[in-house]
Coordinates of C-alpha atoms and ligand atoms in Angstrom, one line a residue:
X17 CA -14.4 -2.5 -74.8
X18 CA -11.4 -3.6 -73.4
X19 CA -7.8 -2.6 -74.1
X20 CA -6.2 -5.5 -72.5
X21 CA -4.1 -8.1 -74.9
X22 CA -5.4 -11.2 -72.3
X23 CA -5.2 -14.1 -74.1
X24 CA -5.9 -12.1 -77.2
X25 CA -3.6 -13.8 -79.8
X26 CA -3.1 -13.0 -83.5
X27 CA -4.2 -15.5 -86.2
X28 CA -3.7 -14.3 -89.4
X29 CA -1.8 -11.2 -91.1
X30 CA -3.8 -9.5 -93.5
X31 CA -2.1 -10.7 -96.5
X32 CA -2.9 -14.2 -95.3
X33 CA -6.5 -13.8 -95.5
X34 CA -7.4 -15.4 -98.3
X35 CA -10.1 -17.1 -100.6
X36 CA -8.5 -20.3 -99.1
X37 CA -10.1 -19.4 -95.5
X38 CA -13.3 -19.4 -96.3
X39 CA -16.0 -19.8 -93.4
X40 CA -13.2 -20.1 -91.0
X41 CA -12.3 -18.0 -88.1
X42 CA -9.5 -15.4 -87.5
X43 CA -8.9 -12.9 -85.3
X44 CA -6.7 -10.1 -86.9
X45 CA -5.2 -7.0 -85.2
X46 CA -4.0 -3.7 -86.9
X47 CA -4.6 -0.3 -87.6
X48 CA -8.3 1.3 -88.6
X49 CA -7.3 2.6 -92.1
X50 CA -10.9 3.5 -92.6
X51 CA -14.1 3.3 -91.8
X52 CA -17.2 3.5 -94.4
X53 CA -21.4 4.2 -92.3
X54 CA -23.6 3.0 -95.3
X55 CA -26.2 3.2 -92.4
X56 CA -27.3 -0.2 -93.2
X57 CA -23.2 -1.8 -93.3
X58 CA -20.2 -0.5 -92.0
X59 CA -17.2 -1.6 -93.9
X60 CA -14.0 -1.2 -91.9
X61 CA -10.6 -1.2 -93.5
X62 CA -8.0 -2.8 -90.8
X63 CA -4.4 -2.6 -92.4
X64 CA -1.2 -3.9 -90.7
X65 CA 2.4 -4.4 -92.2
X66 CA 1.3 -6.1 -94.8
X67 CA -1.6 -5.4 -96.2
X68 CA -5.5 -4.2 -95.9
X69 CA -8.2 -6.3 -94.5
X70 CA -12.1 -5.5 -95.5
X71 CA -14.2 -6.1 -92.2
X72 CA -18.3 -6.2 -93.6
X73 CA -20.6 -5.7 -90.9
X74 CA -24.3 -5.5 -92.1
X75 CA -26.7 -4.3 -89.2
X76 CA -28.7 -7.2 -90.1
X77 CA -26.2 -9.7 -89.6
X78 CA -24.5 -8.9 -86.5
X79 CA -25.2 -8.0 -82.9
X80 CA -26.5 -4.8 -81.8
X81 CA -23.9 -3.5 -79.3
X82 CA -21.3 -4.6 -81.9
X83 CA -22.5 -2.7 -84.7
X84 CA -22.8 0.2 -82.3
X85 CA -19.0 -0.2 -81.3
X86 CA -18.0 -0.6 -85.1
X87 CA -19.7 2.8 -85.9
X88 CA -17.9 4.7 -82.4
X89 CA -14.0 3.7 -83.9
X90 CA -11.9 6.5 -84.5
X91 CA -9.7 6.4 -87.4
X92 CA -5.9 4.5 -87.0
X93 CA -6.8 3.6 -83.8
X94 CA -5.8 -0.2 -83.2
X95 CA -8.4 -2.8 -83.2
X96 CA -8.5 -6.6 -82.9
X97 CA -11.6 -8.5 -84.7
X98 CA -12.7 -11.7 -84.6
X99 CA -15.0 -12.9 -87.4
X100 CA -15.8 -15.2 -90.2
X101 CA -14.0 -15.4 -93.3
X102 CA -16.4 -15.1 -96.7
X103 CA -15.3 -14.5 -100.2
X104 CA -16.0 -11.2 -101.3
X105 CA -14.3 -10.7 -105.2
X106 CA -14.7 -7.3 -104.6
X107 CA -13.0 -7.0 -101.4
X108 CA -9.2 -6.6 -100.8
X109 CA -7.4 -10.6 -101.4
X110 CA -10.8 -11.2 -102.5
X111 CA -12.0 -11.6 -99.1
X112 CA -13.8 -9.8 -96.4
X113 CA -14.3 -10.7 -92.3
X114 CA -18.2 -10.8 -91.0
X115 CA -17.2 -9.9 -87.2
X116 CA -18.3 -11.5 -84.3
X117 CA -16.5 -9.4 -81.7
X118 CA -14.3 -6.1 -81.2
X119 CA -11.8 -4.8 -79.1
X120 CA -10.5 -1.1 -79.3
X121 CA -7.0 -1.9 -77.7
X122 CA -5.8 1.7 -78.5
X123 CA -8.3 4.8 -79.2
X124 CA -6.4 7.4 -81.8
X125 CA -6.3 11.2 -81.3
X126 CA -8.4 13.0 -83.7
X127 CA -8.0 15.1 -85.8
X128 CA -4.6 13.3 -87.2
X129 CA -1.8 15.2 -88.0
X130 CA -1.1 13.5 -91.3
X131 CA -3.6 11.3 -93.3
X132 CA -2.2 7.6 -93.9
X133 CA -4.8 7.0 -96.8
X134 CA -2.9 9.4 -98.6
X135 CA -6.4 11.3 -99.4
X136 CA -5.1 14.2 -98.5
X137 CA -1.2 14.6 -99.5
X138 CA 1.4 16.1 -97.1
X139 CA 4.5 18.2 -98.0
X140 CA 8.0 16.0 -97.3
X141 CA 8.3 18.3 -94.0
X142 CA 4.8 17.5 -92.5
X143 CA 5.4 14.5 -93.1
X144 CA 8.5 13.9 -91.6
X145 CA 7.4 15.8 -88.6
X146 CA 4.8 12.8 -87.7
X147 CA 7.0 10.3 -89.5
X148 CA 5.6 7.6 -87.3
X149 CA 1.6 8.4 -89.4
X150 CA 3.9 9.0 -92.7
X151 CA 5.5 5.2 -92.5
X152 CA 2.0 3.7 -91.9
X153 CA 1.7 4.4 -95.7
X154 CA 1.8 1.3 -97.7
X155 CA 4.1 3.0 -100.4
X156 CA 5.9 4.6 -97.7
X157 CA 6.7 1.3 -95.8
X158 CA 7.1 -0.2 -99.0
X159 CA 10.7 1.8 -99.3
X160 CA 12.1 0.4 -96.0
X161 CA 11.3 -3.2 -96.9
X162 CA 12.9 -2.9 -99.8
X163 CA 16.2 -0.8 -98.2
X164 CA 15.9 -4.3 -95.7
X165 CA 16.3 -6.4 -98.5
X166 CA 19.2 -4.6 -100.6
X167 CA 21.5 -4.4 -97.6
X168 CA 20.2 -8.1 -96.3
X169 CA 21.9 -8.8 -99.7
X170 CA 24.1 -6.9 -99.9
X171 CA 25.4 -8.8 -96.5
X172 CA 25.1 -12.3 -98.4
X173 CA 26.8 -11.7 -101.4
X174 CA 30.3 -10.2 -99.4
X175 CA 29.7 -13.1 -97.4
X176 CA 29.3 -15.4 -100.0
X177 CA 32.4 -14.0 -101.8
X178 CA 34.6 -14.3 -98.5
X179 CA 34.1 -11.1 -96.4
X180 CA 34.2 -10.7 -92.7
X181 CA 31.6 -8.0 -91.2
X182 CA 33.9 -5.7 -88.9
X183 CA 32.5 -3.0 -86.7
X184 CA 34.9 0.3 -86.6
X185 CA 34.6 3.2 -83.9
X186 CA 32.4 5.9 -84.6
X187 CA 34.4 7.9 -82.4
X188 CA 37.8 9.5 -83.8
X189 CA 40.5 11.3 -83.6
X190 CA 41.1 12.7 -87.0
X191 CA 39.9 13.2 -90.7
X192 CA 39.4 10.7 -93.0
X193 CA 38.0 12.2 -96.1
X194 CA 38.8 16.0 -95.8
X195 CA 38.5 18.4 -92.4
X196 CA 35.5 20.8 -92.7
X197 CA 33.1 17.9 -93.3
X198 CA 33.6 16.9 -89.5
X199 CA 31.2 17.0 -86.7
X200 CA 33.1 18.3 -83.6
X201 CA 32.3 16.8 -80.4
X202 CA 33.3 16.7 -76.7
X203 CA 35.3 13.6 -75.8
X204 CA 36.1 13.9 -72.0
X205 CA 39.1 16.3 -71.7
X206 CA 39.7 16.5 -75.6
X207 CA 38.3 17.2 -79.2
X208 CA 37.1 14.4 -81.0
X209 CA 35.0 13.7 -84.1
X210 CA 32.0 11.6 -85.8
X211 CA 33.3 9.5 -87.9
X212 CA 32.8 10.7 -91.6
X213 CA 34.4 7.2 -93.2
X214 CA 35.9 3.3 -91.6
X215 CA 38.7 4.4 -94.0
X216 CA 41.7 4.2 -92.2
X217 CA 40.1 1.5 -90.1
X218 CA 39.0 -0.5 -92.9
X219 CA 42.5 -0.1 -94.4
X220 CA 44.4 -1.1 -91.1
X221 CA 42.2 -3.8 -91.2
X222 CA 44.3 -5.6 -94.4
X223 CA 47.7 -4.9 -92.3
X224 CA 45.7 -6.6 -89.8
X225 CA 45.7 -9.7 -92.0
X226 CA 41.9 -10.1 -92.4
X227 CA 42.4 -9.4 -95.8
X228 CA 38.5 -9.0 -97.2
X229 CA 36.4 -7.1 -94.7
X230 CA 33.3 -5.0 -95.0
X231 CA 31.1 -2.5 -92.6
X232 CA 27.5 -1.5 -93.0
X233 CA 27.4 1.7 -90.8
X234 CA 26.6 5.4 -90.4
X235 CA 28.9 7.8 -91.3
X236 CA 28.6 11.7 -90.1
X237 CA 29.1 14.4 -92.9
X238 CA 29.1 17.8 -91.5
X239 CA 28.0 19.1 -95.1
X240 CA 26.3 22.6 -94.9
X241 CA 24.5 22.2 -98.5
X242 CA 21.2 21.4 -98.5
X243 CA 20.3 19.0 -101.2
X244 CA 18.0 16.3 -102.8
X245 CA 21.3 14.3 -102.4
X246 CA 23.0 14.7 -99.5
X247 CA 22.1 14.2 -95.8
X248 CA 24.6 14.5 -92.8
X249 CA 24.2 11.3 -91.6
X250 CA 24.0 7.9 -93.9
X251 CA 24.5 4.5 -94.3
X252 CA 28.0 3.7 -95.7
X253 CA 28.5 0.2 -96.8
X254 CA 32.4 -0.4 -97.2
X255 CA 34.7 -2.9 -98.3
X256 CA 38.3 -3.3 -98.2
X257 CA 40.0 -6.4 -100.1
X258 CA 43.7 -7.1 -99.9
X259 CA 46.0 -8.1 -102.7
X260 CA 43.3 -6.7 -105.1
X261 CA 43.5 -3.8 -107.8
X262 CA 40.7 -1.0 -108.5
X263 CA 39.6 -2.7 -111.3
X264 CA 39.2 -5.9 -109.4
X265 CA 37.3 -4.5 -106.6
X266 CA 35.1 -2.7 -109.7
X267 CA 34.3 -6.3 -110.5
X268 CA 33.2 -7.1 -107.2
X269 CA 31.1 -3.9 -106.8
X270 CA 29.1 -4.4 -110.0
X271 CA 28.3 -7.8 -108.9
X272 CA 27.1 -7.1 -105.3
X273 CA 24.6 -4.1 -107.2
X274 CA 23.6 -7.1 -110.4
X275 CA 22.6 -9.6 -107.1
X276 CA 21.1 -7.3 -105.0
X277 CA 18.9 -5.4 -107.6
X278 CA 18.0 -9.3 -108.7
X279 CA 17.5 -9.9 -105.0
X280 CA 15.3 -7.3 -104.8
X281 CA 13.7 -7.8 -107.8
X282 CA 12.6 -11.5 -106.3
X283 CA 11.5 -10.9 -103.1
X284 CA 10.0 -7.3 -103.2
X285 CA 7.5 -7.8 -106.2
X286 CA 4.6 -7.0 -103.8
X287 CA 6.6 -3.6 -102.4
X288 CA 7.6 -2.7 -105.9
X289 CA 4.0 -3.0 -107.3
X290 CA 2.5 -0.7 -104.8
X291 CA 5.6 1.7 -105.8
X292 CA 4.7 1.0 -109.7
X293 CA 8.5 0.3 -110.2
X294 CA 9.4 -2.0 -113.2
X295 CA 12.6 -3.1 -111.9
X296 CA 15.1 -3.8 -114.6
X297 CA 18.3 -6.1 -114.0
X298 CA 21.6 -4.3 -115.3
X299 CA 24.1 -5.8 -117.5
X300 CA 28.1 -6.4 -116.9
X301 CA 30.5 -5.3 -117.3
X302 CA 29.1 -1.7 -116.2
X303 CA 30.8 0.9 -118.9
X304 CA 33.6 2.8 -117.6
X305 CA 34.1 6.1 -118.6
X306 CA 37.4 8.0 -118.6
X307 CA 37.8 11.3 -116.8
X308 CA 39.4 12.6 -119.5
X309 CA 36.4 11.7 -121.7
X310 CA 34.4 13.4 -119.4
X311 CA 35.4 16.4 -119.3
X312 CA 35.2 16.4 -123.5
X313 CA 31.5 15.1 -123.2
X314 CA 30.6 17.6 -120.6
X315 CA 32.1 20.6 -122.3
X316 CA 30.6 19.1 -125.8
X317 CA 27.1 19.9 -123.8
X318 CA 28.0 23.4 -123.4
X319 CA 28.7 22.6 -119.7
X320 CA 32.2 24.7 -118.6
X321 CA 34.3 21.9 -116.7
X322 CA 38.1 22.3 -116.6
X323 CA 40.8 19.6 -116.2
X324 CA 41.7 18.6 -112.2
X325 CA 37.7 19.5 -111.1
X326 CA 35.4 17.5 -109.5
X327 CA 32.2 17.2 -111.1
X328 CA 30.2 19.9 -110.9
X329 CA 26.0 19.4 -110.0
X330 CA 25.8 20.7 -113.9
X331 CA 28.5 18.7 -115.3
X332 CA 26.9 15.3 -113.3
X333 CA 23.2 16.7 -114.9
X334 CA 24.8 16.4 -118.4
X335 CA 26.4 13.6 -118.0
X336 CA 23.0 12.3 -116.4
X337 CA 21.2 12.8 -119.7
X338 CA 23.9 11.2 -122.0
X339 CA 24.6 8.2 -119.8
X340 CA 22.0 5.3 -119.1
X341 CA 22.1 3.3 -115.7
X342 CA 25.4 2.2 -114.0
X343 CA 29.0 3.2 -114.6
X344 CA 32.3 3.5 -113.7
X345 CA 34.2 6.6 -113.8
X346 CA 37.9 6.4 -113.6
X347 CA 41.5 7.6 -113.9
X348 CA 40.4 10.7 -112.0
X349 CA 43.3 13.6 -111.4
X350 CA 45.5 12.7 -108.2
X351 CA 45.1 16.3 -107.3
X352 CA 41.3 16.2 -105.9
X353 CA 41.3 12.6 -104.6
X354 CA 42.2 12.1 -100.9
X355 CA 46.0 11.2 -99.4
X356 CA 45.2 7.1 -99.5
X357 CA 44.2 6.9 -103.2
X358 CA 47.4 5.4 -105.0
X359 CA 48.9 7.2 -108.2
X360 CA 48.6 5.9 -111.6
X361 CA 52.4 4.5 -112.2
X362 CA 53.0 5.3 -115.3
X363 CA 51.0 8.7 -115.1
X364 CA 51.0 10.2 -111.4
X365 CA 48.7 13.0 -112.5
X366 CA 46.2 10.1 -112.8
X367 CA 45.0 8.2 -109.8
X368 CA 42.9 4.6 -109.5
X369 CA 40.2 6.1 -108.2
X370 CA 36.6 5.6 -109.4
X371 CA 33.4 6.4 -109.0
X372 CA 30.3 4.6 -109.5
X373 CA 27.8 6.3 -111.6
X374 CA 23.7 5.8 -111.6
X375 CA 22.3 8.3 -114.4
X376 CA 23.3 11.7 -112.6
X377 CA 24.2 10.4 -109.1
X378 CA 27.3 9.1 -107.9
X379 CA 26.9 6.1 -105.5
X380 CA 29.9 5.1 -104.3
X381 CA 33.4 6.2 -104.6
X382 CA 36.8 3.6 -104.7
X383 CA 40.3 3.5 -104.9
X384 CA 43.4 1.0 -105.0
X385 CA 45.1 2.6 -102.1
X386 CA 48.8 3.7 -101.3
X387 CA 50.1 1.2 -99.0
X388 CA 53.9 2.5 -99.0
X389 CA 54.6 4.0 -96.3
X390 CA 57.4 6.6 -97.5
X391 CA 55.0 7.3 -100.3
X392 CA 51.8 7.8 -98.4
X393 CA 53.6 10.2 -96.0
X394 CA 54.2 12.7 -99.1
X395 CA 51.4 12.1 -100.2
X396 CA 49.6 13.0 -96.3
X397 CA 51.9 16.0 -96.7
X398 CA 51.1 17.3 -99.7
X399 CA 47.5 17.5 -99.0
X400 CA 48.6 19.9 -96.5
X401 CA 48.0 17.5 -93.6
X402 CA 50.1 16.4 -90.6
X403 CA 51.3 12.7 -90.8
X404 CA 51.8 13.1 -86.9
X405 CA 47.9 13.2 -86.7
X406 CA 48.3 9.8 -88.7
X407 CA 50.3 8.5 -86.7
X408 CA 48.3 5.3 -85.5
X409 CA 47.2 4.7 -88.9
X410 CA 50.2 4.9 -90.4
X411 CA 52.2 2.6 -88.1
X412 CA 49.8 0.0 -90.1
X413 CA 52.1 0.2 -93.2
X414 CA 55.4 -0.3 -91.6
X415 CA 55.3 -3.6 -90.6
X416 CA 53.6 -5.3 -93.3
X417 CA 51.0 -4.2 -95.6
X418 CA 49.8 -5.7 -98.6
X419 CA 48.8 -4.1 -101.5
X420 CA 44.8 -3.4 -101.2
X421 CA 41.6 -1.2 -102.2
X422 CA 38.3 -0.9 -101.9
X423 CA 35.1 0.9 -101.8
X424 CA 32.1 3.2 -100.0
X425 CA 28.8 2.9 -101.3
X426 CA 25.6 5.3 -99.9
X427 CA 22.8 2.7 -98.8
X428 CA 20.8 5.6 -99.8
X429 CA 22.2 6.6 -103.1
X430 CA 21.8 2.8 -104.0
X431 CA 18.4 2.8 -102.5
X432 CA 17.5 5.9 -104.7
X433 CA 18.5 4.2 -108.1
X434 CA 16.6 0.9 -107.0
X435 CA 13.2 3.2 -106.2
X436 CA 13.4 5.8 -108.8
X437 CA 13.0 8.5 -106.1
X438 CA 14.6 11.9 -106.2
X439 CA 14.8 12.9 -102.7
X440 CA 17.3 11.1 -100.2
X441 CA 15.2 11.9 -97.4
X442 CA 12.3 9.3 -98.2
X443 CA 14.9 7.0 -97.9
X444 CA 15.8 7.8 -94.6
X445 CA 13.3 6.5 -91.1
X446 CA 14.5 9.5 -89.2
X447 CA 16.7 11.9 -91.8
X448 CA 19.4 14.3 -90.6
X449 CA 20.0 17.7 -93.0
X450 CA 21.1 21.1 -91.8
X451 CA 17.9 21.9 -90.4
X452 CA 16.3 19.0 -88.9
X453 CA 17.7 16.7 -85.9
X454 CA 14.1 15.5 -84.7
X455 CA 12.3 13.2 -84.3
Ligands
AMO527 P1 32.9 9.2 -100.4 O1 33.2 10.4 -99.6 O2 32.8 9.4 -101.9 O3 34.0 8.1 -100.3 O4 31.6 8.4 -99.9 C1 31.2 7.2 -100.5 C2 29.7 7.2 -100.8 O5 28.9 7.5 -99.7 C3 27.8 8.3 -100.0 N1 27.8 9.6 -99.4 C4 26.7 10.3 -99.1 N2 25.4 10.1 -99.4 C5 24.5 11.0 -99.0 N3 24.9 12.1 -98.3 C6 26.1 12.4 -98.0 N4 26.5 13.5 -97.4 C7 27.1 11.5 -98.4 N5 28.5 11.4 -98.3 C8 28.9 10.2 -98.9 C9 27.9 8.5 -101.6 C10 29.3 8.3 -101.8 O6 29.6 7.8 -103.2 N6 36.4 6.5 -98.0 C11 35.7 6.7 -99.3 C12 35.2 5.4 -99.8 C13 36.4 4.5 -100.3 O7 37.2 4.9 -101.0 O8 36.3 3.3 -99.9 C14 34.5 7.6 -99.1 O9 34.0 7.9 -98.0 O10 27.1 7.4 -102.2

């Protein structure tokens, strides 16, 4: 055995092996998902990105010293074989590989930490400890191609509709979204922060003049609640449109999820099969919902909620069960949305703000902002904030800026409601809650 790539190159993926090969050769590469000693044939199951492989090797068939060496692999150790493609209906594809020679290019620690074949099932903290074994899983890897495909689309359609990618600092100076959710840091000399929203920097982007922009990046939430929802650190995709109302950038956001579920939908059959999702394609208009109406539906399910509260995780589960799929909520109280959401003109109580809804979770959150100045100062001021920290941001507004809103959704949140899956952190590589920070 050698462990040497030489001239050792690839031929086929697993999923290419197919019916269509037959009697040719390939030399495949990938991980040893397992290994079946018949005594008399050793079937070995190689599986890469894509897909599993059957490798049949009957004693009588093959050499020897290769038979002996098929037997000796350790399991998810990584293997290149070179055989002969044969139809085999009962075989993976409908194909298996007769082998003509081995090499062990990697030899795998045993006992393994975490099973890949799923045989034996792991706890979510096991398995993200050895999350490197846990992604080898083909429903586990199955998540990430499709998270690859919503934001790839996700990227097209803004494109498509006239949106310029920016990239914002991850380092600040000052709040965004509200104080106590910040993560502190050492900058040099001074205090600084991780950025908890591109806000302000998405908005001085339209005084800027770039008038539709948008930012796939991480955002740091310094959240101390431990939930199925929430992680400190996330993927926010943000938008910020000039000359544009709430409801118009509403439009816009039901659109981007209709093309990207569709997206999905189209290229990920394969990844939603092995997650035995049934993808469905929602309608729009999504329905809005009042706030006001809220609050009489939540209450009418027993649920206590009282006028100018956020939703409570009780008041979201009712309204969960009453509500199907995607919607807005809007005309939310002025009171508990932050300083740059713009008052409702003819009733300042109310703001034009929204949220967007799946079921029981919200995924993204949206506003027509304030964008004069005298106004947003008050309104800095009366959140009990200090428009001197705001000072940058605000210069933004005095020398020209137009009208504008826009919108945060969780790549997560979104991921959730495409997979069905109640638990942000299987939609996270490497997730970050109060308690973990590694790997
Ligand atoms: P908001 O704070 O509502 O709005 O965040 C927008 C969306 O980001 C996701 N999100 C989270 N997901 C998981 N864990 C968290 N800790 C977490 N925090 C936020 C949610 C949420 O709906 N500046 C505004 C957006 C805007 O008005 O443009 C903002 O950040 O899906």
């Amino acid at each position: 055995m050698i462990s040497s790539l030489g001239d050792l190159r690839r031929t086929h993926y697993s999923k290419e092996v197919n019916p269509d090969l037959n009697g040719e050769e390939v030399l495949i590469m990938g991980w040893t998902h397992e290994i079946r000693d018949l005594g008399g044939i050793i079937f070995v199951l190689l599986r890469d990105r894509d897909g599993i492989v059957q490798v049949t090797a009957p004693s009588k068939k093959i050499e020897k010293e290769l038979f002996e060496d098929l037997r000796k692999i350790k399991k998810e150790s990584i293997i290149a074989v070179r055989g002969n493609v044969q139809e085999s209906p009962k075989a993976p594809n409908g194909v298996e590989v007769l082998p003509t020679s081995l090499i062990v290019l990697n030899e795998s620690k045993q006992p393994l930490p975490l099973d890949p074949t799923e045989k034996v099932r792991a706890e979510i903290d096991t398995r993200l400890d050895s999350r490197f074994l846990d992604l080898r899983k083909p429903a586990v890897s199955s998540i990430f191609k499709i998270k690859s495909r919503m934001l790839h689309s996700v990227r097209v359609f803004l494109e498509e509709n006239g949106y310029l990618e920016v990239n914002t600092p991850k380092l600040v100076a000052s709040a965004t979204e509200g104080g106590t959710e910040l993560f502190p840091i050492t900058y040099f000399e001074r205090e600084a922060f991780l950025g908890q929203s591109p806000q302000l920097y998405k908005q001085t982007m339209m005084s800027a003049g770039f008038d539709k922009v948008y930012e796939i990046a991480p955002i740091f939430r310094a959240e101390e609640h431990d939930t199925l929802r929430h992680l400190n650190e996330v993927i926010s995709i943000d938008m910020e449109s000039s000359f544009m109302s709430h409801e118009d950038v509403m439009d816009v956001l039901e659109k981007m999820v209709v093309q990207s579920i569709s997206d999905v939908k189209k290229h990920c059959a394969a990844d939603l099969e092995v997650l035995d999702i049934d993808l469905e394609i929602p309608e729009i208009p999504f329905k809005r919902l009042d706030y006001d109406d809220v609050i009489d539906m939540v209450n009418a399910q027993g649920v206590p909620l009282e006028h100018g509260e956020d939703l409570s995780r009780a008041a979201e589960k009712a309204l969960g069960e009453m509500m199907e799929g995607y919607y807005f909520i809007t005309g939310w109280p002025t009171e508990i949305k932050p300083f740059y959401v713009m008052a409702d003109e003819e009733t300042p109580e109310k703001s034009y703000a929204f949220d967007l809804m799946y079921k029981d979770l919200e995924i993204s959150s949206g506003a027509m902002r304030e964008h004069r100045y005298d106004i947003l100062v008050e309104k800095i001021k009366s959140k009990g904030l200090n428009p001197e920290s705001f000072e940058r941001y605000l210069a933004a507004f005095d020398y020209g800026m137009p009208p504008h809103a826009g919108w945060g959704v969780g790549a997560e949140r979104f991921n959730m409601t495409i997979t069905g899956l109640n638990n942000i952190r299987e939609t996270v590589l490497f997730p970050r809650d109060r308690r973990r920070l590694t790997p």
